[in-house]
Each structure stands twice: as C-alpha cells, then as structure tokens.
mmCIF file of C-alpha atoms and ligand atoms in Angstrom:
data_model
loop_
_atom_site.group_PDB
_atom_site.id
_atom_site.type_symbol
_atom_site.label_atom_id
_atom_site.label_comp_id
_atom_site.label_asym_id
_atom_site.label_seq_id
_atom_site.Cartn_x
_atom_site.Cartn_y
_atom_site.Cartn_z
ATOM 1 C CA UNK A 1215 0.000 0.000 0.000
ATOM 2 C CA UNK A 1216 1.458 3.327 -1.104
ATOM 3 C CA UNK A 1217 -0.805 5.396 1.198
ATOM 4 C CA UNK A 1218 -0.133 5.566 4.941
ATOM 5 C CA UNK A 1219 -2.597 6.063 7.803
ATOM 6 C CA UNK A 1220 -2.197 9.310 9.721
ATOM 7 C CA UNK A 1221 -1.851 9.241 13.480
ATOM 8 C CA UNK A 1222 -4.723 11.189 14.978
ATOM 9 C CA UNK A 1223 -3.967 14.345 16.937
ATOM 10 C CA UNK A 1224 -5.047 15.295 20.456
ATOM 11 C CA UNK A 1225 -8.802 15.504 20.981
ATOM 12 C CA UNK A 1226 -10.841 18.320 22.482
ATOM 13 C CA UNK A 1227 -8.071 20.949 22.298
ATOM 14 C CA UNK A 1228 -9.414 24.496 22.692
ATOM 15 C CA UNK A 1229 -7.091 27.521 22.946
ATOM 16 C CA UNK A 1230 -8.302 31.083 23.586
ATOM 17 C CA UNK A 1231 -11.830 29.923 22.778
ATOM 18 C CA UNK A 1232 -10.802 28.404 19.423
ATOM 19 C CA UNK A 1233 -11.000 24.744 18.380
ATOM 20 C CA UNK A 1234 -7.863 23.031 17.084
ATOM 21 C CA UNK A 1235 -9.889 21.409 14.290
ATOM 22 C CA UNK A 1236 -13.190 21.971 12.525
ATOM 23 C CA UNK A 1237 -14.936 19.905 9.843
ATOM 24 C CA UNK A 1238 -16.827 21.589 6.996
ATOM 25 C CA UNK A 1239 -19.825 19.773 5.533
ATOM 26 C CA UNK A 1240 -21.797 20.939 2.456
ATOM 27 C CA UNK A 1241 -24.218 17.989 2.328
ATOM 28 C CA UNK A 1242 -24.220 14.308 1.472
ATOM 29 C CA UNK A 1243 -24.311 14.459 -2.338
ATOM 30 C CA UNK A 1244 -21.918 11.791 -3.616
ATOM 31 C CA UNK A 1245 -20.965 9.803 -6.712
ATOM 32 C CA UNK A 1246 -21.147 6.604 -4.616
ATOM 33 C CA UNK A 1247 -23.718 5.132 -2.227
ATOM 34 C CA UNK A 1248 -21.618 3.020 0.169
ATOM 35 C CA UNK A 1249 -23.657 0.536 2.185
ATOM 36 C CA UNK A 1250 -21.940 1.630 5.431
ATOM 37 C CA UNK A 1251 -21.970 5.406 4.893
ATOM 38 C CA UNK A 1252 -22.406 7.442 8.091
ATOM 39 C CA UNK A 1253 -23.909 10.401 6.205
ATOM 40 C CA UNK A 1254 -26.186 8.528 3.735
ATOM 41 C CA UNK A 1255 -24.065 9.709 0.796
ATOM 42 C CA UNK A 1256 -25.836 9.331 -2.571
ATOM 43 C CA UNK A 1257 -26.120 11.022 -5.980
ATOM 44 C CA UNK A 1258 -29.521 12.365 -4.886
ATOM 45 C CA UNK A 1259 -28.101 13.763 -1.648
ATOM 46 C CA UNK A 1260 -28.276 17.436 -0.694
ATOM 47 C CA UNK A 1261 -25.599 20.001 -1.426
ATOM 48 C CA UNK A 1262 -25.329 23.692 -0.494
ATOM 49 C CA UNK A 1263 -22.182 25.568 -1.451
ATOM 50 C CA UNK A 1264 -19.713 27.262 0.891
ATOM 51 C CA UNK A 1265 -20.122 31.032 1.148
ATOM 52 C CA UNK A 1266 -18.040 33.816 2.695
ATOM 53 C CA UNK A 1267 -20.499 33.792 5.628
ATOM 54 C CA UNK A 1268 -19.725 30.139 6.424
ATOM 55 C CA UNK A 1269 -16.014 30.634 6.029
ATOM 56 C CA UNK A 1270 -15.996 33.772 8.204
ATOM 57 C CA UNK A 1271 -17.705 31.735 10.949
ATOM 58 C CA UNK A 1272 -15.068 29.014 10.423
ATOM 59 C CA UNK A 1273 -12.262 31.554 10.811
ATOM 60 C CA UNK A 1274 -13.789 32.862 14.052
ATOM 61 C CA UNK A 1275 -13.985 29.358 15.533
ATOM 62 C CA UNK A 1276 -10.795 27.504 14.593
ATOM 63 C CA UNK A 1277 -7.155 28.247 15.539
ATOM 64 C CA UNK A 1278 -5.655 30.286 12.682
ATOM 65 C CA UNK A 1279 -1.991 29.463 13.323
ATOM 66 C CA UNK A 1280 -0.108 26.380 12.126
ATOM 67 C CA UNK A 1281 -1.662 24.034 14.709
ATOM 68 C CA UNK A 1282 -5.173 24.652 13.361
ATOM 69 C CA UNK A 1283 -6.824 22.300 10.855
ATOM 70 C CA UNK A 1284 -9.871 22.661 8.599
ATOM 71 C CA UNK A 1285 -11.234 19.420 7.166
ATOM 72 C CA UNK A 1286 -13.530 19.354 4.126
ATOM 73 C CA UNK A 1287 -15.744 16.314 3.769
ATOM 74 C CA UNK A 1288 -19.253 15.474 2.608
ATOM 75 C CA UNK A 1289 -20.619 13.786 0.487
ATOM 76 C CA UNK A 1290 -17.886 13.973 -2.081
ATOM 77 C CA UNK A 1291 -15.832 17.207 -2.256
ATOM 78 C CA UNK A 1292 -14.626 16.583 -5.830
ATOM 79 C CA UNK A 1293 -18.194 16.899 -7.180
ATOM 80 C CA UNK A 1294 -18.035 20.635 -6.442
ATOM 81 C CA UNK A 1295 -14.277 21.117 -6.652
ATOM 82 C CA UNK A 1296 -14.453 24.729 -7.873
ATOM 83 C CA UNK A 1297 -16.340 25.794 -4.742
ATOM 84 C CA UNK A 1298 -13.802 23.924 -2.573
ATOM 85 C CA UNK A 1299 -10.879 25.637 -4.353
ATOM 86 C CA UNK A 1300 -12.598 28.987 -3.922
ATOM 87 C CA UNK A 1301 -13.057 28.240 -0.210
ATOM 88 C CA UNK A 1302 -9.369 27.309 0.191
ATOM 89 C CA UNK A 1303 -8.290 30.526 -1.553
ATOM 90 C CA UNK A 1304 -10.641 32.529 0.700
ATOM 91 C CA UNK A 1305 -9.433 31.099 4.012
ATOM 92 C CA UNK A 1306 -5.792 31.569 2.960
ATOM 93 C CA UNK A 1307 -6.462 35.212 1.942
ATOM 94 C CA UNK A 1308 -8.019 35.744 5.358
ATOM 95 C CA UNK A 1309 -4.846 34.475 7.059
ATOM 96 C CA UNK A 1310 -5.490 30.823 7.935
ATOM 97 C CA UNK A 1311 -2.015 29.216 8.306
ATOM 98 C CA UNK A 1312 -2.973 25.718 9.369
ATOM 99 C CA UNK A 1313 -3.492 22.390 7.649
ATOM 100 C CA UNK A 1314 -6.344 21.674 5.268
ATOM 101 C CA UNK A 1315 -7.537 18.107 4.682
ATOM 102 C CA UNK A 1316 -9.891 16.889 1.929
ATOM 103 C CA UNK A 1317 -11.728 13.620 2.627
ATOM 104 C CA UNK A 1318 -12.437 12.051 -0.753
ATOM 105 C CA UNK A 1319 -13.240 8.755 -2.394
ATOM 106 C CA UNK A 1320 -10.587 9.642 -5.003
ATOM 107 C CA UNK A 1321 -12.665 8.555 -8.002
ATOM 108 C CA UNK A 1322 -12.308 12.016 -9.563
ATOM 109 C CA UNK A 1323 -8.539 11.864 -9.062
ATOM 110 C CA UNK A 1324 -7.633 14.785 -11.319
ATOM 111 C CA UNK A 1325 -10.046 17.094 -9.540
ATOM 112 C CA UNK A 1326 -8.702 15.971 -6.173
ATOM 113 C CA UNK A 1327 -5.119 16.683 -7.299
ATOM 114 C CA UNK A 1328 -6.233 20.105 -8.625
ATOM 115 C CA UNK A 1329 -7.687 20.923 -5.192
ATOM 116 C CA UNK A 1330 -4.386 19.966 -3.490
ATOM 117 C CA UNK A 1331 -2.375 22.021 -6.013
ATOM 118 C CA UNK A 1332 -4.584 25.088 -5.536
ATOM 119 C CA UNK A 1333 -3.424 25.808 -1.969
ATOM 120 C CA UNK A 1334 -0.959 28.723 -2.103
ATOM 121 C CA UNK A 1335 0.706 27.418 1.091
ATOM 122 C CA UNK A 1336 0.952 23.839 -0.248
ATOM 123 C CA UNK A 1337 -0.522 22.500 3.017
ATOM 124 C CA UNK A 1338 -3.661 20.837 1.698
ATOM 125 C CA UNK A 1339 -3.589 17.042 1.836
ATOM 126 C CA UNK A 1340 -6.107 14.295 1.122
ATOM 127 C CA UNK A 1341 -7.446 11.354 3.089
ATOM 128 C CA UNK A 1342 -8.918 8.517 1.028
ATOM 129 C CA UNK A 1343 -11.861 6.278 1.869
ATOM 130 C CA UNK A 1344 -10.265 2.983 2.967
ATOM 131 C CA UNK A 1345 -12.920 0.779 1.369
ATOM 132 C CA UNK A 1346 -12.873 2.527 -2.010
ATOM 133 C CA UNK A 1347 -9.058 2.665 -2.137
ATOM 134 C CA UNK A 1348 -8.679 -1.037 -1.295
ATOM 135 C CA UNK A 1349 -11.919 -2.612 -2.601
ATOM 136 C CA UNK A 1350 -12.626 -4.106 0.862
ATOM 137 C CA UNK A 1351 -16.306 -3.342 1.582
ATOM 138 C CA UNK A 1352 -17.020 -1.266 -1.543
ATOM 139 C CA UNK A 1353 -16.222 -1.456 -5.245
ATOM 140 C CA UNK A 1354 -12.668 -0.177 -5.670
ATOM 141 C CA UNK A 1355 -12.093 3.136 -7.457
ATOM 142 C CA UNK A 1356 -11.071 2.871 -11.130
ATOM 143 C CA UNK A 1357 -7.461 1.721 -11.353
ATOM 144 C CA UNK A 1358 -6.644 4.712 -13.584
ATOM 145 C CA UNK A 1359 -7.617 7.001 -10.673
ATOM 146 C CA UNK A 1360 -5.732 4.891 -8.144
ATOM 147 C CA UNK A 1361 -2.534 5.019 -10.235
ATOM 148 C CA UNK A 1362 -2.705 8.833 -10.521
ATOM 149 C CA UNK A 1363 -3.103 9.173 -6.770
ATOM 150 C CA UNK A 1364 -0.361 6.636 -6.024
ATOM 151 C CA UNK A 1365 2.026 8.441 -8.403
ATOM 152 C CA UNK A 1366 1.273 11.717 -6.658
ATOM 153 C CA UNK A 1367 1.890 10.222 -3.212
ATOM 154 C CA UNK A 1368 5.183 8.661 -4.363
ATOM 155 C CA UNK A 1369 6.330 12.040 -5.689
ATOM 156 C CA UNK A 1370 4.991 13.965 -2.642
ATOM 157 C CA UNK A 1371 5.155 11.657 0.399
ATOM 158 C CA UNK A 1372 2.425 12.458 2.940
ATOM 159 C CA UNK A 1373 0.197 14.325 0.454
ATOM 160 C CA UNK A 1374 -2.399 11.544 0.275
ATOM 161 C CA UNK A 1375 -3.212 9.384 3.302
ATOM 162 C CA UNK A 1376 -5.644 6.513 3.728
ATOM 163 C CA UNK A 1377 -8.504 6.636 6.238
ATOM 164 C CA UNK A 1378 -9.079 4.180 9.068
ATOM 165 C CA UNK A 1379 -10.533 0.757 8.358
ATOM 166 C CA UNK A 1380 -12.924 0.953 11.346
ATOM 167 C CA UNK A 1381 -16.645 0.940 10.589
ATOM 168 C CA UNK A 1382 -18.933 2.650 13.102
ATOM 169 C CA UNK A 1383 -22.675 2.155 13.574
ATOM 170 C CA UNK A 1384 -23.928 5.513 12.354
ATOM 171 C CA UNK A 1385 -26.046 6.391 9.326
ATOM 172 C CA UNK A 1386 -26.352 3.282 7.167
ATOM 173 C CA UNK A 1387 -24.104 1.742 9.823
ATOM 174 C CA UNK A 1388 -22.539 -1.662 10.312
ATOM 175 C CA UNK A 1389 -25.355 -4.069 9.496
ATOM 176 C CA UNK A 1390 -25.224 -3.763 5.696
ATOM 177 C CA UNK A 1391 -21.396 -3.658 5.678
ATOM 178 C CA UNK A 1392 -19.992 -6.345 3.409
ATOM 179 C CA UNK A 1393 -16.237 -5.933 4.048
ATOM 180 C CA UNK A 1394 -13.754 -7.915 6.110
ATOM 181 C CA UNK A 1395 -15.377 -9.154 9.361
ATOM 182 C CA UNK A 1396 -12.262 -8.407 11.411
ATOM 183 C CA UNK A 1397 -12.490 -4.665 10.816
ATOM 184 C CA UNK A 1398 -13.118 -3.026 14.225
ATOM 185 C CA UNK A 1399 -16.748 -1.961 14.823
ATOM 186 C CA UNK A 1400 -17.715 -1.899 18.460
ATOM 187 C CA UNK A 1401 -15.800 0.353 20.889
ATOM 188 C CA UNK A 1402 -17.842 1.677 23.862
ATOM 189 C CA UNK A 1403 -15.844 4.893 23.859
ATOM 190 C CA UNK A 1404 -16.640 7.681 21.409
ATOM 191 C CA UNK A 1405 -13.566 8.816 19.444
ATOM 192 C CA UNK A 1406 -14.298 12.436 20.543
ATOM 193 C CA UNK A 1407 -14.096 13.926 17.043
ATOM 194 C CA UNK A 1408 -13.994 17.697 16.463
ATOM 195 C CA UNK A 1409 -17.299 19.310 15.448
ATOM 196 C CA UNK A 1410 -18.730 20.328 12.097
ATOM 197 C CA UNK A 1411 -19.976 23.528 10.498
ATOM 198 C CA UNK A 1412 -22.687 22.580 7.999
ATOM 199 C CA UNK A 1413 -23.610 24.801 5.058
ATOM 200 C CA UNK A 1414 -27.169 24.903 6.410
ATOM 201 C CA UNK A 1415 -25.659 27.319 8.952
ATOM 202 C CA UNK A 1416 -25.532 25.049 12.013
ATOM 203 C CA UNK A 1417 -22.676 23.702 14.136
ATOM 204 C CA UNK A 1418 -23.047 19.961 14.823
ATOM 205 C CA UNK A 1419 -21.052 18.094 17.484
ATOM 206 C CA UNK A 1420 -20.124 14.995 15.448
ATOM 207 C CA UNK A 1421 -18.946 14.448 11.839
ATOM 208 C CA UNK A 1422 -20.143 10.815 11.897
ATOM 209 C CA UNK A 1423 -23.640 11.718 13.111
ATOM 210 C CA UNK A 1424 -23.956 14.921 11.080
ATOM 211 C CA UNK A 1425 -27.249 13.805 9.493
ATOM 212 C CA UNK A 1426 -28.706 13.031 12.945
ATOM 213 C CA UNK A 1427 -30.785 16.051 14.045
ATOM 214 C CA UNK A 1428 -31.096 15.068 17.737
ATOM 215 C CA UNK A 1429 -30.805 18.096 20.063
ATOM 216 C CA UNK A 1430 -27.835 16.454 21.809
ATOM 217 C CA UNK A 1431 -25.603 17.407 18.851
ATOM 218 C CA UNK A 1432 -26.716 21.003 18.326
ATOM 219 C CA UNK A 1433 -23.949 23.478 19.199
ATOM 220 C CA UNK A 1434 -25.424 26.655 17.715
ATOM 221 C CA UNK A 1435 -25.632 28.668 14.522
ATOM 222 C CA UNK A 1436 -22.952 30.336 12.456
ATOM 223 C CA UNK A 1437 -23.886 33.816 13.687
ATOM 224 C CA UNK A 1438 -23.639 32.823 17.369
ATOM 225 C CA UNK A 1439 -20.602 34.089 19.326
ATOM 226 C CA UNK A 1440 -17.714 31.614 18.820
ATOM 227 C CA UNK A 1441 -17.283 31.352 22.606
ATOM 228 C CA UNK A 1442 -20.838 29.940 22.830
ATOM 229 C CA UNK A 1443 -20.019 27.284 20.223
ATOM 230 C CA UNK A 1444 -16.823 26.137 21.945
ATOM 231 C CA UNK A 1445 -18.529 26.172 25.337
ATOM 232 C CA UNK A 1446 -21.353 23.998 24.002
ATOM 233 C CA UNK A 1447 -18.766 21.655 22.518
ATOM 234 C CA UNK A 1448 -16.990 21.377 25.885
ATOM 235 C CA UNK A 1449 -20.375 20.530 27.448
ATOM 236 C CA UNK A 1450 -20.871 17.868 24.773
ATOM 237 C CA UNK A 1451 -17.456 16.308 25.544
ATOM 238 C CA UNK A 1452 -18.287 16.277 29.253
ATOM 239 C CA UNK A 1453 -21.648 14.640 28.454
ATOM 240 C CA UNK A 1454 -19.831 11.968 26.398
ATOM 241 C CA UNK A 1455 -17.671 11.070 29.385
ATOM 242 C CA UNK A 1456 -20.287 11.307 32.130
ATOM 243 C CA UNK A 1457 -23.540 10.186 30.453
ATOM 244 C CA UNK A 1458 -22.887 8.568 27.079
ATOM 245 C CA UNK A 1459 -19.959 6.279 27.839
ATOM 246 C CA UNK A 1460 -21.385 4.950 31.142
ATOM 247 C CA UNK A 1461 -24.639 4.143 29.274
ATOM 248 C CA UNK A 1462 -22.743 2.388 26.447
ATOM 249 C CA UNK A 1463 -20.728 0.358 28.953
ATOM 250 C CA UNK A 1464 -23.737 -0.529 31.117
ATOM 251 C CA UNK A 1465 -25.788 -1.700 28.116
ATOM 252 C CA UNK A 1466 -22.774 -3.218 26.325
ATOM 253 C CA UNK A 1467 -23.413 -1.145 23.200
ATOM 254 C CA UNK A 1468 -20.979 0.297 20.634
ATOM 255 C CA UNK A 1469 -20.605 4.042 21.229
ATOM 256 C CA UNK A 1470 -22.151 5.122 17.919
ATOM 257 C CA UNK A 1471 -25.124 2.778 18.365
ATOM 258 C CA UNK A 1472 -25.997 4.760 21.505
ATOM 259 C CA UNK A 1473 -26.055 7.979 19.451
ATOM 260 C CA UNK A 1474 -27.955 6.435 16.603
ATOM 261 C CA UNK A 1475 -30.644 4.496 18.480
ATOM 262 C CA UNK A 1476 -30.741 5.433 22.193
ATOM 263 C CA UNK A 1477 -30.420 9.212 22.522
ATOM 264 C CA UNK A 1478 -34.096 9.576 23.438
ATOM 265 C CA UNK A 1479 -33.199 7.793 26.687
ATOM 266 C CA UNK A 1480 -30.412 10.261 27.548
ATOM 267 C CA UNK A 1481 -30.544 13.881 28.770
ATOM 268 C CA UNK A 1482 -29.058 16.475 26.422
ATOM 269 C CA UNK A 1483 -25.653 18.026 27.263
ATOM 270 C CA UNK A 1484 -27.407 21.385 27.752
ATOM 271 C CA UNK A 1485 -29.709 19.955 30.405
ATOM 272 C CA UNK A 1486 -26.803 18.657 32.503
HETATM 273 C C1 SAM B 2536 -18.487 10.227 4.891
HETATM 274 S S1 SAM B 2536 -17.002 10.115 3.926
HETATM 275 C C2 SAM B 2536 -17.037 11.631 2.981
HETATM 276 C C3 SAM B 2536 -15.827 11.842 2.105
HETATM 277 C C4 SAM B 2536 -15.670 10.913 0.931
HETATM 278 N N1 SAM B 2536 -16.874 10.691 0.211
HETATM 279 C C5 SAM B 2536 -15.075 9.589 1.368
HETATM 280 O O1 SAM B 2536 -15.756 8.571 1.281
HETATM 281 O O2 SAM B 2536 -13.934 9.634 1.817
HETATM 282 C C6 SAM B 2536 -15.716 10.495 5.105
HETATM 283 C C7 SAM B 2536 -15.070 9.311 5.737
HETATM 284 O O3 SAM B 2536 -16.033 8.626 6.501
HETATM 285 C C8 SAM B 2536 -15.746 7.263 6.400
HETATM 286 N N2 SAM B 2536 -16.925 6.486 6.746
HETATM 287 C C9 SAM B 2536 -18.092 6.390 6.085
HETATM 288 N N3 SAM B 2536 -18.927 5.562 6.722
HETATM 289 C C10 SAM B 2536 -18.275 5.102 7.815
HETATM 290 C C11 SAM B 2536 -18.615 4.226 8.869
HETATM 291 N N4 SAM B 2536 -19.817 3.622 8.952
HETATM 292 N N5 SAM B 2536 -17.692 4.026 9.841
HETATM 293 C C12 SAM B 2536 -16.494 4.642 9.804
HETATM 294 N N6 SAM B 2536 -16.102 5.488 8.821
HETATM 295 C C13 SAM B 2536 -16.995 5.712 7.850
HETATM 296 C C14 SAM B 2536 -15.347 7.084 4.954
HETATM 297 O O4 SAM B 2536 -14.652 5.874 4.762
HETATM 298 C C15 SAM B 2536 -14.492 8.296 4.743
HETATM 299 O O5 SAM B 2536 -13.154 8.018 5.085
HETATM 300 S S1 SF4 B 2537 -18.501 6.957 2.378
HETATM 301 FE FE1 SF4 B 2537 -17.950 8.683 1.045
HETATM 302 S S2 SF4 B 2537 -17.975 7.747 -0.996
HETATM 303 FE FE2 SF4 B 2537 -19.145 6.385 0.273
HETATM 304 S S3 SF4 B 2537 -21.294 7.091 0.040
HETATM 305 FE FE3 SF4 B 2537 -20.411 8.051 1.907
HETATM 306 S S4 SF4 B 2537 -19.768 10.015 1.213
HETATM 307 FE FE4 SF4 B 2537 -19.955 8.731 -0.629
HETATM 308 S S1 SF4 B 2538 -20.266 7.920 19.677
HETATM 309 FE FE1 SF4 B 2538 -21.730 9.465 18.918
HETATM 310 S S2 SF4 B 2538 -20.611 11.390 19.064
HETATM 311 FE FE2 SF4 B 2538 -19.096 9.736 19.144
HETATM 312 S S3 SF4 B 2538 -18.437 9.367 17.026
HETATM 313 FE FE3 SF4 B 2538 -20.130 7.958 17.429
HETATM 314 S S4 SF4 B 2538 -21.967 9.046 16.719
HETATM 315 FE FE4 SF4 B 2538 -20.333 10.569 16.990
#
C-alpha cells in the first residue's frame, strides 16, 4: 500500500476559545452510495455551497496558526471542486495558516489533485476512503484514478493518506457492511471527534452523526458568538464522558449505536 494512515492528533483541544480542528460539511451528495456510509451519501443527496459567511464563521472558531486544521468532507468534495478551491483561496487570503484536509473517495482523481495544487501554502492534503481505495467493503475506485493518486503520493510523500478501516454504527451503519469481518466496529468509547460547520448554517457536534438532528448534537448557529459554540462543545465532551460512555458500557453497546438508536433515553448536554 502506497498510502499511509495518519496518526490522529489530540482531541478536544481548545485555545483562547478556538478549536484546534473543525470539519466543513456541504451535504451528502456523492458519486457513490456506500452501504456503510455514516452520512447517507448518494447522488440524490443534498448540497449547499460554501459562502463567505460560512467561512468567516469558520475563521472565528478555529485556531488560525499552524496548529489549526480545517477538514472538508461530505458527500464527495470533488463533485463541487471549484467551490472547494474557492473556499481554500478565501481562508488563505483571510490568514489561515494551518493544515487543510480533503476527505475524498478519489474517483475524480484529477479534480482531487487540482484541489491539493490550488493551496498557495501547499498545506492541503487528502485522506482517502479505505474501502474505495482497497476494494474491501465497496467497489474499488477505477485503477486509472488509483494510479494517478499513487504516483502523486510517491512524488509527494504524505500528500495523500488513507482513512481508518474501522466501521462505526452511524447512518447506514454496520449491518449492511460487506467488508472484512475483522475490521473493528464496536468500541464503547466515542472517538471524541472535532465538530462540524454545515452549510445549512448550524454547528453539529459529530462528523459521523452529522445527518442526525437530535438536540444532543446542536452546538449553535454560524452567527452565534464563537465562545458559545466552543462552550457547548466542551459541554458535549463532558456529556460523552459522564452520560454517554457509562450508558454504552452498562448496556454493552458500541458508542455510535448509543447515538444512533438510544439518545431519546439520555438527557441532552445542555440539560446537565
Ligand atoms: C463520509 S465520507 C465523505 C468523504 C468521501 N466521500 C469519502 O468517502 O472519503 C468520510 C469518511 O467517513 C468514512 N466512513 C463512512 N462511513 C463510515 C462508517 N460507517 N464508519 C467509519 N467510517 C466511515 C469514509 O470511509 C471516509 O473516510
Ligand atoms: S462513504 Fe464517502 S464515498 Fe461512500 S457514500 Fe459516503 S460520502 Fe460517498
Ligand atoms: S459515539 Fe456518537 S458522538 Fe461519538 S463518534 Fe459515534 S456518533 Fe459521533
């Protein structure tokens, strides 16, 4: 395998009221329909483009220096690559110095490489869908695309990583998953991901559960003060440790199954 997994960075880091990482989500429109997809990605999915308003809210919420990271996902970012390249240019013009990551299935390899090349700081990298890169659990991407991406990674080591093999029970979840049975699926502990700004104007606490509208995940709107968003996220992390994980352990349930099927039994973070 040419592509390497990235080691994940520290979770829950907030500095001067700013998050170390933020995900950006423009909807679940996709050129695939994976049977395990957390966000119900599909060609008929929704898509709303990034605007200056969304990106200004992003720049108020995330660390702007080199430790900060902004992660574009979806759906499939290469379907609307011009809007993604515009967004990258905008956040660089406004002074964002950190890392940018594009989560992609890599099928539109040339568009993905164009997105990486568009960053004036050369600090935009990609993370590929494990199943679509390897063919384990989903039809593999066309080999012509795979070769282009492998060649790029060989010439620019670290530019294109591969995502984790783990499958979590969120969205379409684990039941329809047809890949290797040994792939990990059932930890009681939430991975404590960084939150998401959706192009519908809302901040959501979890990138895996982003299509789940339960009140537990709602952190606020893009015109709310950034301090309110980070404070709500801290409350959410505390709720994960004090309410969610004890429930998952007591009922012997995978962490994401609790979010997907049992939240009505749990108080919201705000009510704690
Ligand atoms: C929702 S996709 C969106 C970006 C792009 N379409 C892709 O597939 O990489 C983002 C990441 O979520 C991962 N993912 C999707 N469903 C998952 C699941 N049930 N458990 C764990 N990861 C999942 C994908 O493999 C991918 O790495
Ligand atoms: S995992 Fe990615 S490629 Fe697969 S349906 Fe979901 S968004 Fe699309
Ligand atoms: S346990 Fe819940 S909050 Fe954590 S990753 Fe899974 S769905 Fe998201």
